[in-house]
Coordinates of N, CA and C in Angstrom, one line a residue:
M235 N 170.5 80.4 74.3 CA 169.6 81.6 73.6 C 168.8 80.7 72.1
K236 N 169.4 79.6 71.8 CA 168.8 78.7 71.0 C 167.5 78.4 71.0
E237 N 167.2 77.9 72.6 CA 165.9 77.5 72.7 C 165.1 78.8 72.9
V238 N 165.5 80.1 72.9 CA 164.3 81.2 72.6 C 164.0 81.2 71.7
F239 N 164.7 80.9 70.3 CA 164.5 81.4 69.0 C 163.7 79.8 68.8
E240 N 164.2 79.0 69.0 CA 163.0 78.0 68.7 C 161.4 78.4 69.4
I241 N 161.5 78.9 70.5 CA 159.8 79.4 71.2 C 159.3 80.3 70.1
F242 N 160.6 81.5 69.8 CA 159.7 82.2 69.1 C 159.0 81.9 67.6
T243 N 159.7 80.6 66.9 CA 159.2 80.2 65.7 C 158.1 79.1 65.8
E244 N 158.1 78.3 66.8 CA 157.2 77.6 67.4 C 155.7 78.1 67.7
R245 N 155.5 79.6 68.5 CA 154.8 80.3 69.1 C 154.7 81.6 68.3
S246 N 155.2 81.5 67.5 CA 154.6 82.9 66.9 C 153.8 83.9 66.7
S247 N 152.6 82.9 66.8 CA 151.2 83.7 66.3 C 151.0 83.7 67.8
W248 N 151.0 83.1 68.7 CA 150.9 83.7 70.2 C 151.6 85.2 70.7
F249 N 153.1 85.0 70.3 CA 153.3 85.8 70.6 C 153.4 87.4 70.2
L250 N 152.8 87.3 68.5 CA 151.9 88.3 68.0 C 150.5 88.6 68.8
E251 N 150.2 88.1 69.3 CA 149.1 88.1 69.9 C 149.1 89.1 71.0
L252 N 150.1 88.5 72.0 CA 150.8 89.1 73.3 C 151.6 90.7 72.6
I253 N 151.3 90.7 71.9 CA 152.7 91.8 71.4 C 151.4 92.9 71.3
L254 N 150.3 92.6 70.7 CA 149.2 93.1 70.1 C 148.6 93.5 71.7
E255 N 148.2 93.0 72.2 CA 147.8 93.3 74.1 C 148.6 93.8 74.5
H256 N 149.6 93.7 74.8 CA 150.4 94.8 75.4 C 150.6 96.2 74.8
I257 N 150.6 96.4 73.2 CA 150.4 97.6 73.0 C 149.2 98.1 73.0
G258 N 148.1 97.6 73.4 CA 146.5 97.8 72.8 C 146.7 98.5 74.8
L259 N 147.5 97.8 75.7 CA 147.2 98.2 77.5 C 148.0 99.5 77.7
A260 N 149.3 99.4 76.6 CA 150.3 100.5 77.1 C 149.7 101.6 76.3
G261 N 149.5 101.6 74.8 CA 148.7 102.6 74.0 C 147.3 103.3 74.9
T262 N 146.5 102.8 74.9 CA 145.6 103.3 76.1 C 146.2 104.0 77.1
A263 N 146.7 103.7 78.0 CA 147.2 104.0 78.8 C 148.1 105.8 78.7
I264 N 148.9 105.4 77.4 CA 149.5 106.3 77.3 C 149.0 107.6 76.5
L265 N 147.6 107.0 75.8 CA 146.7 108.2 75.1 C 146.0 109.1 76.1
I266 N 145.6 108.2 77.1 CA 145.3 109.1 78.9 C 145.9 109.5 79.4
A267 N 146.8 109.4 79.8 CA 148.4 110.1 80.5 C 148.3 111.1 79.7
G268 N 149.0 111.2 78.3 CA 149.2 111.9 77.1 C 148.0 113.4 77.5
T269 N 146.6 112.8 77.5 CA 146.0 114.1 77.1 C 145.8 114.4 78.4
A270 N 145.4 113.9 79.8 CA 145.6 114.7 80.6 C 146.6 115.0 81.4
G271 N 148.3 114.6 81.2 CA 149.1 114.9 81.5 C 149.1 116.5 80.8
L272 N 149.2 116.6 79.4 CA 149.3 117.9 79.0 C 148.4 119.1 79.2
A273 N 146.8 118.2 79.7 CA 146.3 119.4 80.2 C 146.2 119.9 81.3
I274 N 146.7 119.4 82.8 CA 147.4 119.6 83.7 C 148.7 120.4 83.9
G275 N 149.6 120.0 82.9 CA 151.0 121.0 82.7 C 150.4 122.4 82.5
I276 N 149.2 122.2 81.3 CA 149.1 123.6 81.1 C 147.9 124.4 82.2
F277 N 147.3 123.8 83.1 CA 146.8 124.1 84.0 C 148.0 124.5 85.1
L278 N 148.6 124.1 85.2 CA 149.8 124.7 86.4 C 150.6 125.8 86.0
D279 N 150.7 125.6 84.5 CA 151.4 126.7 84.1 C 150.3 127.9 84.3
R280 N 149.1 127.8 84.0 CA 148.6 129.1 84.6 C 148.4 129.4 86.3
H281 N 148.0 128.3 86.8 CA 148.2 128.6 87.9 C 149.5 128.2 88.8
Q282 N 150.7 128.9 88.7 CA 151.4 128.2 89.4 C 151.7 127.8 90.7
K283 N 151.2 128.8 91.6 CA 150.9 128.5 93.1 C 150.6 126.9 93.5
C284 N 150.0 126.0 92.4 CA 149.2 124.9 93.1 C 150.5 123.8 92.2
A285 N 151.2 124.5 91.7 CA 152.4 123.5 91.0 C 153.1 122.6 91.9
N286 N 153.5 123.1 92.9 CA 154.5 122.1 93.9 C 153.8 121.3 94.4
V287 N 152.5 121.7 94.6 CA 151.6 120.4 95.4 C 151.3 119.4 94.6
V288 N 150.5 119.5 93.1 CA 150.2 118.9 92.5 C 151.5 117.8 91.9
L289 N 152.5 118.6 91.5 CA 154.1 117.9 91.1 C 154.2 116.9 92.2
S290 N 154.2 117.2 93.5 CA 154.5 116.2 94.7 C 153.6 115.1 95.0
I291 N 152.3 115.1 94.5 CA 151.2 114.2 94.5 C 151.5 113.8 93.7
I292 N 151.7 114.0 92.5 CA 152.1 113.3 91.5 C 153.2 112.3 91.4
S293 N 153.8 113.1 91.7 CA 155.3 112.3 92.2 C 155.5 111.4 93.6
L294 N 154.2 111.5 94.3 CA 154.4 110.3 95.0 C 153.8 109.4 95.1
F295 N 152.7 109.0 93.8 CA 152.1 107.9 93.0 C 153.2 107.4 92.7
Y296 N 154.5 108.1 91.8 CA 155.5 107.3 90.9 C 156.4 106.9 92.0
T297 N 156.2 106.5 93.4 CA 157.4 106.2 93.6 C 156.5 104.8 94.6
I298 N 155.3 104.3 94.4 CA 154.9 103.5 94.8 C 155.3 102.2 93.9
P299 N 155.4 101.1 94.2 CA 156.3 100.2 93.3 C 155.2 99.7 92.7
D300 N 155.1 99.6 91.3 CA 154.4 98.9 90.3 C 153.6 97.7 91.1
I301 N 153.8 96.5 91.4 CA 153.0 95.4 91.9 C 152.1 96.1 93.5
A302 N 152.8 97.1 94.0 CA 152.0 97.6 95.5 C 150.7 98.3 94.3
M303 N 150.8 99.3 93.4 CA 150.3 99.9 92.9 C 148.8 99.0 92.0
F304 N 149.2 97.9 91.8 CA 147.8 96.9 91.3 C 147.2 96.3 92.8
G305 N 148.2 96.0 93.2 CA 147.6 95.6 94.7 C 146.5 96.3 95.4
F306 N 146.8 97.7 95.1 CA 146.0 98.5 96.1 C 144.6 98.8 95.0
L307 N 144.8 98.4 93.9 CA 143.6 98.9 93.0 C 142.3 97.8 92.7
I308 N 143.3 96.7 93.0 CA 142.4 95.5 92.5 C 141.4 95.3 93.7
P309 N 141.5 96.0 95.2 CA 139.9 96.0 95.7 C 138.9 96.9 95.0
L310 N 139.6 97.6 94.0 CA 138.7 98.6 93.8 C 138.0 98.9 92.7
T311 N 138.9 98.5 91.5 CA 138.2 97.8 90.3 C 138.5 96.2 89.7
G312 N 139.1 95.5 90.6 CA 138.8 94.2 90.0 C 140.4 93.8 89.4
I313 N 140.4 92.6 88.9 CA 141.5 92.5 88.0 C 141.3 92.1 86.6
G314 N 142.2 92.6 85.4 CA 141.9 92.6 84.5 C 142.6 93.4 84.0
G315 N 142.3 94.1 82.2 CA 142.8 95.2 81.6 C 142.6 96.6 82.6
K316 N 141.0 97.0 83.1 CA 140.6 98.3 83.6 C 142.0 98.7 84.3
T317 N 142.3 97.7 85.5 CA 142.9 98.4 86.6 C 144.6 98.6 86.0
A318 N 145.0 97.9 85.2 CA 146.2 97.6 84.5 C 146.3 99.1 84.2
I319 N 145.1 99.6 82.8 CA 145.1 100.9 82.0 C 145.1 101.8 83.4
I320 N 144.2 101.7 84.5 CA 144.4 103.1 85.8 C 145.9 103.1 85.8
A321 N 146.2 101.9 86.6 CA 147.5 101.7 87.2 C 148.7 102.5 86.3
L322 N 148.6 101.8 84.9 CA 149.8 102.0 84.2 C 149.4 103.8 83.5
T323 N 148.5 104.4 83.7 CA 147.9 105.6 83.2 C 148.7 107.0 84.6
I324 N 148.4 105.8 85.9 CA 148.9 106.5 86.8 C 150.5 106.8 87.4
Y325 N 151.1 106.1 86.2 CA 152.7 106.0 86.3 C 153.0 106.7 85.4
A326 N 152.1 107.1 84.0 CA 152.7 107.8 82.6 C 152.2 109.3 83.4
L327 N 151.5 109.3 84.0 CA 151.1 111.2 84.3 C 152.4 111.9 84.6
L328 N 153.3 111.3 85.5 CA 154.4 112.2 86.1 C 155.2 112.9 84.7
P329 N 156.2 112.1 83.9 CA 157.0 112.6 83.0 C 156.1 113.8 81.9
M330 N 154.7 113.6 82.0 CA 154.1 114.2 80.8 C 153.8 115.4 81.6
V331 N 153.3 115.5 82.9 CA 153.1 116.9 83.6 C 154.4 117.6 83.9
R332 N 155.1 117.3 84.0 CA 156.2 117.6 84.5 C 157.1 118.5 83.1
N333 N 157.4 117.8 82.1 CA 157.7 118.2 80.8 C 156.9 119.3 80.3
T334 N 155.9 119.1 80.5 CA 154.9 120.4 79.6 C 154.9 121.8 80.5
Y335 N 154.6 121.6 82.3 CA 154.9 122.6 83.2 C 156.2 123.4 82.9
T336 N 157.4 122.4 82.7 CA 158.8 123.0 82.5 C 158.2 123.6 80.8
G337 N 158.6 122.9 80.3 CA 158.6 123.5 78.8 C 158.1 125.1 78.7
L338 N 156.6 124.6 79.3 CA 155.8 126.2 79.0 C 156.4 127.1 79.5
G339 N 157.2 126.2 81.0 CA 158.0 128.2 82.0 C 159.5 128.2 81.4
Q340 N 159.4 127.8 80.2 CA 160.8 128.2 79.6 C 160.4 129.2 78.5
V341 N 159.3 129.1 77.7 CA 159.1 130.2 77.2 C 159.8 131.6 77.6
D342 N 160.5 132.3 76.2 CA 161.3 133.3 76.8 C 160.2 134.4 77.4
P343 N 160.1 135.2 78.2 CA 158.9 136.3 78.3 C 158.9 137.5 77.6
S344 N 159.9 137.4 76.7 CA 160.2 138.4 76.3 C 159.0 138.4 74.5
I345 N 159.0 137.1 74.4 CA 158.1 136.5 73.2 C 156.9 136.8 73.5
L346 N 156.0 136.1 74.8 CA 154.9 136.5 74.9 C 154.6 137.6 74.9
E347 N 155.3 138.7 75.9 CA 155.0 140.4 75.8 C 154.4 140.7 74.1
A348 N 155.4 140.1 73.3 CA 155.0 140.5 71.9 C 153.9 140.1 71.3
A349 N 153.6 139.1 71.2 CA 152.2 138.4 71.1 C 151.3 138.9 71.9
V350 N 151.1 139.6 73.1 CA 150.4 139.9 73.7 C 150.3 141.4 73.4
G351 N 151.2 142.1 72.6 CA 151.4 143.5 72.4 C 150.9 143.4 71.0
M352 N 150.6 142.5 70.3 CA 149.8 142.4 68.7 C 148.7 141.7 69.0
G353 N 148.1 141.7 70.3 CA 146.2 142.0 70.5 C 146.4 139.9 70.7
S354 N 147.0 139.3 70.6 CA 146.6 137.7 70.6 C 146.0 137.8 72.1
T355 N 145.2 137.0 71.5 CA 144.3 136.5 73.0 C 145.2 135.2 73.9
K356 N 144.4 134.8 75.3 CA 145.4 133.9 75.8 C 145.6 132.3 74.8
A357 N 144.4 132.1 74.5 CA 144.1 131.1 73.9 C 145.4 130.8 72.4
Q358 N 145.5 132.2 72.0 CA 146.1 132.2 70.6 C 147.6 132.0 71.2
V359 N 147.9 132.9 72.2 CA 149.2 132.9 72.7 C 149.4 131.1 73.3
L360 N 149.1 130.5 73.8 CA 148.7 128.9 74.5 C 149.2 128.2 72.8
F361 N 148.5 128.4 72.1 CA 148.2 127.3 71.2 C 149.5 127.8 69.8
K362 N 149.7 129.4 69.9 CA 150.2 129.4 68.5 C 151.8 130.1 69.4
V363 N 152.3 130.1 70.3 CA 153.3 130.7 71.1 C 154.1 129.5 72.0
K364 N 153.1 129.4 72.9 CA 154.0 128.7 73.7 C 154.2 127.1 73.6
L365 N 153.1 126.4 73.1 CA 152.9 125.1 72.8 C 154.2 124.7 71.8
P366 N 154.0 125.5 70.5 CA 155.0 125.6 69.7 C 156.4 125.7 70.2
V367 N 156.9 127.0 71.4 CA 158.1 127.1 71.3 C 158.5 125.7 72.2
A368 N 157.4 125.2 73.2 CA 157.9 124.2 74.3 C 157.5 122.5 73.9
F369 N 157.4 122.6 72.2 CA 156.8 121.3 71.9 C 158.4 119.9 72.2
S370 N 159.3 120.7 71.9 CA 160.3 119.7 71.8 C 160.7 119.4 73.3
V371 N 160.7 120.1 74.3 CA 160.6 119.6 75.7 C 159.2 118.5 76.5
I372 N 158.2 119.1 75.9 CA 157.3 118.1 75.6 C 157.1 116.8 75.2
L373 N 157.8 116.9 74.1 CA 157.9 115.4 73.6 C 159.0 114.4 74.2
A374 N 159.9 115.2 74.9 CA 160.8 114.5 75.5 C 160.1 113.9 76.5
G375 N 159.4 114.6 77.1 CA 158.4 113.5 77.8 C 157.4 112.7 77.7
V376 N 156.7 112.9 76.5 CA 155.8 111.9 76.0 C 157.1 110.6 75.7
R377 N 158.4 110.9 75.0 CA 159.3 110.0 75.0 C 159.5 108.7 75.8
N378 N 159.9 109.2 77.5 CA 159.8 109.1 78.7 C 158.7 108.0 79.1
M379 N 157.3 108.7 78.8 CA 156.4 108.3 79.1 C 155.7 106.7 78.2
V380 N 156.0 106.7 77.0 CA 156.3 105.7 76.4 C 156.7 104.4 76.6
V381 N 158.1 105.0 76.9 CA 158.9 104.0 77.2 C 158.9 103.1 78.6
M382 N 158.5 103.8 79.5 CA 158.1 103.8 80.7 C 156.8 102.6 80.8
T383 N 156.2 102.9 80.1 CA 154.5 102.5 80.2 C 154.9 101.3 79.4
I384 N 155.6 101.1 78.4 CA 155.7 99.9 77.6 C 156.0 98.8 78.8
S385 N 157.4 99.3 79.3 CA 158.0 98.5 80.5 C 157.3 98.0 81.8
V386 N 156.5 98.9 82.2 CA 155.9 98.7 83.1 C 154.6 97.6 83.1
A387 N 153.9 97.9 81.6 CA 152.9 96.8 81.6 C 153.1 95.7 81.6
G388 N 154.5 95.4 81.3 CA 154.9 93.7 81.8 C 154.5 93.1 82.8
I389 N 154.1 93.7 83.8 CA 153.5 93.5 85.3 C 151.8 92.8 84.8
A390 N 151.4 93.7 83.8 CA 149.8 93.3 83.9 C 149.8 92.3 84.0
S391 N 150.3 91.2 83.4 CA 149.5 89.9 83.7 C 149.6 89.2 84.9
F392 N 150.0 89.6 85.5 CA 150.2 89.2 86.8 C 148.6 89.4 87.4
I393 N 147.8 90.4 86.9 CA 146.6 90.6 87.5 C 145.8 90.6 86.4
G394 N 146.0 89.4 85.3 CA 144.6 89.0 84.5 C 144.6 89.9 83.3
A395 N 145.5 90.4 82.9 CA 145.4 91.6 82.0 C 145.9 91.5 80.5
G396 N 146.9 90.7 80.5 CA 147.5 90.0 79.6 C 148.8 90.7 79.3
G397 N 149.3 90.7 77.5 CA 150.0 91.7 77.3 C 151.7 90.2 77.1
L398 N 152.4 90.8 77.2 CA 153.8 90.2 76.7 C 154.4 89.4 78.5
G399 N 154.2 89.8 79.4 CA 154.2 89.9 80.8 C 153.8 88.5 81.0
K400 N 152.5 88.2 80.1 CA 151.9 86.5 80.4 C 152.9 85.6 79.8
A401 N 153.8 85.7 79.1 CA 155.2 85.2 78.5 C 155.9 84.6 80.0
I402 N 156.2 85.5 80.6 CA 156.8 85.8 81.7 C 156.2 84.8 82.5
Y403 N 155.3 85.2 82.8 CA 154.3 84.7 84.2 C 154.1 83.2 83.5
R404 N 153.9 82.9 82.5 CA 153.8 81.2 82.4 C 155.0 80.6 82.4
G405 N 156.4 81.9 81.8 CA 157.7 80.7 82.1 C 157.8 80.5 83.7
I406 N 157.3 81.5 84.5 CA 157.9 81.7 85.8 C 157.0 79.8 86.5
S407 N 155.5 79.9 86.2 CA 154.7 78.8 86.7 C 155.4 77.5 86.0
T408 N 156.0 77.8 85.1 CA 156.1 76.4 84.3 C 157.5 76.0 84.6
N409 N 158.1 76.6 85.0 CA 159.8 76.5 85.0 C 160.3 76.6 84.1
N410 N 160.4 77.2 83.3 CA 160.4 77.5 82.0 C 161.6 79.3 81.2
P411 N 162.6 79.3 81.9 CA 163.5 80.1 81.7 C 163.5 80.7 80.4
A412 N 163.5 79.6 79.5 CA 163.7 79.8 77.9 C 162.4 80.9 77.8
L413 N 161.1 80.7 77.9 CA 159.9 81.1 77.8 C 159.8 82.7 78.6
M414 N 160.3 82.9 79.5 CA 160.4 84.1 81.0 C 161.9 85.2 79.5
V415 N 162.7 84.5 79.5 CA 163.6 85.3 78.3 C 162.9 86.0 77.0
A416 N 162.1 85.1 76.4 CA 161.5 85.3 75.4 C 160.5 86.7 75.4
G417 N 159.6 86.6 76.7 CA 159.1 87.7 76.8 C 159.5 89.0 77.4
S418 N 160.7 88.7 78.4 CA 161.2 89.9 78.7 C 161.9 90.3 77.5
L419 N 162.7 89.7 76.7 CA 163.3 90.2 75.3 C 162.5 91.2 74.3
L420 N 161.2 90.5 74.2 CA 160.4 91.6 73.5 C 160.2 92.6 74.1
I421 N 159.7 92.7 75.4 CA 159.5 93.9 75.7 C 160.8 95.1 75.7
A422 N 161.8 94.5 76.0 CA 162.8 95.4 75.7 C 163.1 95.9 74.5
L423 N 163.4 94.9 73.7 CA 163.1 95.4 72.1 C 162.0 96.6 71.6
L424 N 160.8 96.1 72.0 CA 159.5 97.0 72.0 C 159.7 98.0 72.4
A425 N 160.1 98.2 73.6 CA 160.7 99.7 74.6 C 161.8 100.4 73.7
I426 N 163.1 99.4 73.1 CA 164.1 100.4 72.6 C 163.5 100.7 71.2
F427 N 162.8 99.9 70.7 CA 162.1 100.3 69.1 C 161.7 101.9 69.4
L428 N 160.6 101.9 70.3 CA 159.9 103.4 70.7 C 161.2 104.8 70.8
D429 N 161.8 103.9 71.8 CA 162.8 105.0 72.2 C 163.3 105.7 70.9
L430 N 163.9 104.5 70.1 CA 164.8 105.2 68.9 C 163.6 106.2 68.0
L431 N 162.8 105.7 68.1 CA 162.0 106.3 67.0 C 161.2 107.5 67.4
F432 N 160.9 107.3 68.7 CA 160.7 109.2 69.0 C 161.9 109.9 69.5
G433 N 163.3 108.9 69.2 CA 164.2 110.0 69.6 C 164.6 110.9 68.2
T434 N 164.2 109.8 67.1 CA 164.7 110.4 65.8 C 164.0 111.5 65.7
F435 N 162.4 111.2 66.0 CA 161.8 112.1 65.7 C 161.8 113.5 66.5
E436 N 162.7 113.6 67.6 CA 162.8 114.7 68.8 C 164.0 115.3 67.9
K437 N 165.1 114.8 67.5 CA 166.1 115.3 66.8 C 165.4 116.1 65.6
R438 N 164.7 115.0 65.0 CA 164.2 116.1 63.9 C 163.3 117.3 64.1
V439 N 162.8 117.7 65.2 CA 161.7 118.6 65.7 C 162.9 119.7 66.1
K440 N 164.0 119.4 66.9 CA 165.1 120.3 67.3 C 165.7 120.8 66.2
K441 N 166.0 120.2 65.3 CA 167.1 120.3 64.1 C 166.3 121.6 63.0
R442 N 164.5 121.4 63.4 CA 163.9 122.0 62.4 C 164.0 123.3 63.2
W443 N 163.6 123.6 64.4 CA 163.6 124.6 65.6 C 165.0 125.5 65.5
K444 N 166.5 124.9 65.0 CA 167.5 125.5 65.1 C 167.4 126.4 63.6
M445 N 166.7 125.4 62.7 CA 166.9 126.1 61.0 C 166.0 127.5 61.6

């Protein structure tokens, strides 16, 4: 561990650059997957006959190993950040779609009937009733999506996309275990920090709803 801390001290600016690259890659994928996943989840809630098929397809992509996914995409989109973002977005979709669909489906029907009875439109029911009630479940999906994407983004450097995985890749290629540990440790710490951050927010949301 002494060697790891020495590397952090000697290359602090380089690691800061890698952290920013990592957050940029993962953040872009999270933003795209979060928006698309929410939209797909809402669509499935309104067209439930399609739900099993769509969820099965998304789950199938989720079972593909990350290295294999990058390999499938390289002939289509080349190496670099674009391919990494596409792959990370695909992986991030499942928890977002599943939790959005599940959360919306768990809203008490009597609440929906009361809203419709008061003259609410479909859009008002969605945005003022269903989404607020399902928010805590959707937030749990966001939390899982963020942590998973941050972790998987470590593989992105193997296709020239940058990020903290670059430290791991360089450590492997130069036979430098301390550098590999440093990169892995930073990815783990970043994922843990975001998990705790979203976890705290999630608890506050649940506590507020109970009040």
